Amino acid sequence: MESKSPPNPRNLTLNGLTRFFNYMIVYVSPDALRAARALARLNQREVAAKLHISRKAMTACESGEGATLAAIARLRQFYDGLGIEFLGCADFTTNKVTGAGARWKSSDSGLEQNVPHDFHGEPTCHAFAAARGLLGLDQTQVAARVYLTPRQIGNLEAGTSYTKESYKSLQTFYEDSGIEFLGSGGPDSLFWGVGVRWRKR
């Protein structure tokens, strides 16, 4: 799936180009912001309180309607500070953003060498809550699509009390929706770089 696109640089003046590149340094797609918040296990109210911004500004950033670059920049900096990186590539030939998503930083994130990093590990490589955030659905909507209850979706997202069948059903639903799960590790250890993004076509 393609995210809402940034302005096309081919249609801009020199002044416009300067603003455009400043925009691209900061810009994060709404779906990636929702996924990042899910990875951090925070709700909109909690993030807004931490950043001293309004719920209206949070909603605007996560919907793409009326968001300001300043608010997006603060959110990006906040999640970066938690150890979350944003993914995605702007294709200027098609004016589309592809592969948008978010994941926990890991040793292959291209970080500065010879600097200690405290990476975040997860018990599973399937970040179901982040996948739901990427799609922009609530638990009730997902539950209806996979014939489970909202409580079962909550348990799967929390990693508690679920069956192999329900786990596979939810994983398949998200993958069929075009989402790629990210993360490396093994069953006997934590997974690193866990996150989600839209699968590139």
Short mmCIF file of C-alpha atoms in Angstrom, two decimals:
data_model
loop_
_atom_site.label_atom_id
_atom_site.label_comp_id
_atom_site.label_asym_id
_atom_site.label_seq_id
_atom_site.Cartn_x
_atom_site.Cartn_y
_atom_site.Cartn_z
CA MET A 1 0.00 0.00 0.00
CA GLU A 2 1.20 3.50 -0.76
CA SER A 3 1.15 6.23 1.86
CA LYS A 4 0.04 9.80 1.34
CA SER A 5 2.68 11.42 -0.82
CA PRO A 6 4.80 14.50 -0.09
CA PRO A 7 4.83 17.44 -2.52
CA ASN A 8 6.45 16.80 -5.90
CA PRO A 9 9.82 18.63 -6.08
CA ARG A 10 9.53 18.97 -9.87
CA ASN A 11 6.72 21.46 -9.38
CA LEU A 12 8.55 23.71 -6.89
CA THR A 13 10.55 26.94 -7.12
CA LEU A 14 13.98 27.30 -5.45
CA ASN A 15 12.35 28.57 -2.27
CA GLY A 16 9.85 25.77 -2.53
CA LEU A 17 12.62 23.22 -2.97
CA THR A 18 14.29 24.39 0.23
CA ARG A 19 11.03 23.99 2.10
CA PHE A 20 10.48 20.63 0.42
CA PHE A 21 13.80 19.17 1.55
CA ASN A 22 13.23 20.46 5.07
CA TYR A 23 9.83 18.76 4.86
CA MET A 24 11.34 15.46 3.73
CA ILE A 25 13.86 15.45 6.60
CA VAL A 26 10.97 15.64 9.07
CA TYR A 27 8.01 14.02 7.27
CA VAL A 28 6.60 10.75 8.59
CA SER A 29 3.48 9.20 7.09
CA PRO A 30 0.40 8.96 9.35
CA ASP A 31 0.30 5.15 9.19
CA ALA A 32 3.95 4.93 10.30
CA LEU A 33 3.22 7.26 13.23
CA ARG A 34 0.34 5.02 14.32
CA ALA A 35 2.57 1.96 14.08
CA ALA A 36 5.30 3.66 16.13
CA ARG A 37 2.85 4.53 18.89
CA ALA A 38 1.66 0.93 18.98
CA LEU A 39 5.26 -0.32 19.23
CA ALA A 40 5.75 2.01 22.19
CA ARG A 41 2.52 0.68 23.75
CA LEU A 42 1.13 4.17 24.26
CA ASN A 43 -2.25 5.70 23.48
CA GLN A 44 -2.84 9.11 21.93
CA ARG A 45 -3.59 10.73 25.28
CA GLU A 46 -0.33 9.50 26.80
CA VAL A 47 1.82 10.70 23.89
CA ALA A 48 0.06 14.06 23.78
CA ALA A 49 0.66 14.52 27.51
CA LYS A 50 4.35 13.64 27.25
CA LEU A 51 4.86 16.12 24.40
CA HIS A 52 2.48 18.77 25.75
CA ILE A 53 0.52 18.86 22.52
CA SER A 54 -3.24 18.64 22.06
CA ARG A 55 -5.16 15.48 21.24
CA LYS A 56 -6.35 17.35 18.15
CA ALA A 57 -2.75 17.74 16.98
CA MET A 58 -2.10 14.04 17.64
CA THR A 59 -5.16 13.02 15.65
CA ALA A 60 -4.15 15.32 12.80
CA CYS A 61 -0.67 13.77 12.60
CA GLU A 62 -2.03 10.22 12.64
CA SER A 63 -4.75 10.93 10.08
CA GLY A 64 -2.81 13.23 7.77
CA GLU A 65 -5.56 15.84 7.93
CA GLY A 66 -4.35 19.27 9.04
CA ALA A 67 -1.08 18.10 10.59
CA THR A 68 1.68 20.67 11.07
CA LEU A 69 5.31 19.95 10.30
CA ALA A 70 6.25 21.13 13.79
CA ALA A 71 4.00 18.53 15.43
CA ILE A 72 5.28 15.77 13.15
CA ALA A 73 8.86 16.77 13.97
CA ARG A 74 8.19 16.53 17.70
CA LEU A 75 6.61 13.10 17.31
CA ARG A 76 9.48 11.87 15.18
CA GLN A 77 12.02 13.09 17.74
CA PHE A 78 10.02 11.54 20.59
CA TYR A 79 9.86 8.08 19.00
CA ASP A 80 13.49 8.29 17.94
CA GLY A 81 14.38 8.92 21.57
CA LEU A 82 12.50 5.75 22.54
CA GLY A 83 14.57 3.75 20.05
CA ILE A 84 12.08 3.55 17.18
CA GLU A 85 13.05 4.28 13.59
CA PHE A 86 10.79 5.14 10.69
CA LEU A 87 10.90 3.39 7.33
CA GLY A 88 9.82 4.36 3.84
CA CYS A 89 11.10 5.69 0.55
CA ALA A 90 9.77 8.63 -1.46
CA ASP A 91 9.82 7.93 -5.18
CA PHE A 92 9.95 11.26 -7.00
CA THR A 93 9.11 9.64 -10.35
CA THR A 94 5.76 8.41 -9.05
CA ASN A 95 5.36 10.94 -6.22
CA LYS A 96 4.54 8.10 -3.80
CA VAL A 97 5.93 6.92 -0.47
CA THR A 98 6.48 3.15 -0.45
CA GLY A 99 7.47 0.76 2.30
CA ALA A 100 6.28 3.08 5.08
CA GLY A 101 6.48 1.67 8.58
CA ALA A 102 8.28 1.68 11.91
CA ARG A 103 10.49 -0.69 13.88
CA TRP A 104 12.69 -0.85 16.94
CA LYS A 105 16.27 0.09 16.11
CA SER A 106 18.73 -2.80 15.92
CA SER A 107 22.36 -3.47 15.07
CA ASP A 108 21.54 -3.26 11.35
CA SER A 109 19.88 0.17 11.59
CA GLY A 110 22.96 2.01 10.30
CA LEU A 111 23.68 3.66 13.64
CA GLU A 112 26.98 5.30 14.54
CA GLN A 113 29.71 2.76 15.18
CA ASN A 114 31.71 2.54 18.42
CA VAL A 115 28.79 4.01 20.35
CA PRO A 116 26.96 1.78 22.84
CA HIS A 117 23.29 1.24 22.01
CA ASP A 118 20.64 -0.25 24.27
CA PHE A 119 18.42 -2.07 21.78
CA HIS A 120 14.85 -3.07 22.59
CA GLY A 121 14.00 -6.76 22.32
CA GLU A 122 10.57 -8.37 21.90
CA PRO A 123 9.45 -11.96 22.63
CA THR A 124 7.91 -12.29 19.14
CA CYS A 125 8.65 -10.94 15.67
CA HIS A 126 4.97 -10.33 14.92
CA ALA A 127 4.03 -6.86 16.17
CA PHE A 128 0.28 -7.29 15.78
CA ALA A 129 -0.69 -3.99 17.43
CA ALA A 130 1.71 -2.09 15.16
CA ALA A 131 0.28 -3.88 12.12
CA ARG A 132 -3.21 -2.82 13.17
CA GLY A 133 -1.93 0.73 13.59
CA LEU A 134 -0.47 0.66 10.10
CA LEU A 135 -3.88 -0.35 8.73
CA GLY A 136 -5.66 2.25 10.85
CA LEU A 137 -8.16 -0.23 12.33
CA ASP A 138 -9.39 -0.76 15.87
CA GLN A 139 -9.54 -4.14 17.61
CA THR A 140 -13.25 -4.58 16.88
CA GLN A 141 -12.74 -4.02 13.15
CA VAL A 142 -9.86 -6.51 12.98
CA ALA A 143 -11.78 -9.06 15.05
CA ALA A 144 -14.69 -8.97 12.59
CA ARG A 145 -12.35 -9.64 9.68
CA VAL A 146 -10.64 -12.67 11.23
CA TYR A 147 -13.70 -14.08 13.06
CA LEU A 148 -12.24 -13.59 16.52
CA THR A 149 -13.40 -11.47 19.44
CA PRO A 150 -11.88 -8.08 20.32
CA ARG A 151 -10.66 -9.67 23.55
CA GLN A 152 -8.80 -12.35 21.56
CA ILE A 153 -7.20 -9.63 19.43
CA GLY A 154 -6.10 -7.86 22.60
CA ASN A 155 -4.61 -11.08 23.97
CA LEU A 156 -2.74 -11.72 20.74
CA GLU A 157 -1.36 -8.19 20.74
CA ALA A 158 -0.30 -8.55 24.37
CA GLY A 159 1.17 -12.01 23.76
CA THR A 160 -1.03 -13.71 26.35
CA SER A 161 -3.59 -16.53 26.26
CA TYR A 162 -4.03 -17.39 22.58
CA THR A 163 -4.13 -20.46 20.36
CA LYS A 164 -1.80 -21.31 17.49
CA GLU A 165 -4.79 -21.15 15.16
CA SER A 166 -5.81 -17.63 16.18
CA TYR A 167 -2.18 -16.47 16.00
CA LYS A 168 -1.78 -17.82 12.48
CA SER A 169 -5.13 -16.39 11.42
CA LEU A 170 -4.15 -12.88 12.53
CA GLN A 171 -0.68 -13.13 11.00
CA THR A 172 -2.15 -14.26 7.68
CA PHE A 173 -4.73 -11.45 7.69
CA TYR A 174 -2.07 -8.77 8.06
CA GLU A 175 0.27 -10.34 5.52
CA ASP A 176 -2.59 -10.68 3.02
CA SER A 177 -3.30 -6.98 3.64
CA GLY A 178 0.19 -6.14 2.37
CA ILE A 179 2.04 -5.81 5.67
CA GLU A 180 5.53 -7.18 6.23
CA PHE A 181 6.60 -8.15 9.74
CA LEU A 182 10.18 -7.27 10.65
CA GLY A 183 12.52 -8.71 13.26
CA SER A 184 15.38 -11.13 13.68
CA GLY A 185 16.20 -13.55 16.44
CA GLY A 186 15.16 -17.01 17.49
CA PRO A 187 12.65 -18.95 19.60
CA ASP A 188 15.16 -19.23 22.46
CA SER A 189 15.99 -15.51 22.57
CA LEU A 190 14.46 -12.10 22.06
CA PHE A 191 13.75 -10.66 18.62
CA TRP A 192 15.46 -7.43 17.60
CA GLY A 193 14.41 -4.76 15.10
CA VAL A 194 10.77 -5.77 15.49
CA GLY A 195 8.26 -3.70 13.55
CA VAL A 196 6.08 -3.50 10.47
CA ARG A 197 6.02 -1.86 7.06
CA TRP A 198 4.03 -1.97 3.86
CA ARG A 199 5.44 -4.67 1.63
CA LYS A 200 7.17 -3.20 -1.40
CA ARG A 201 5.82 -4.34 -4.75
#
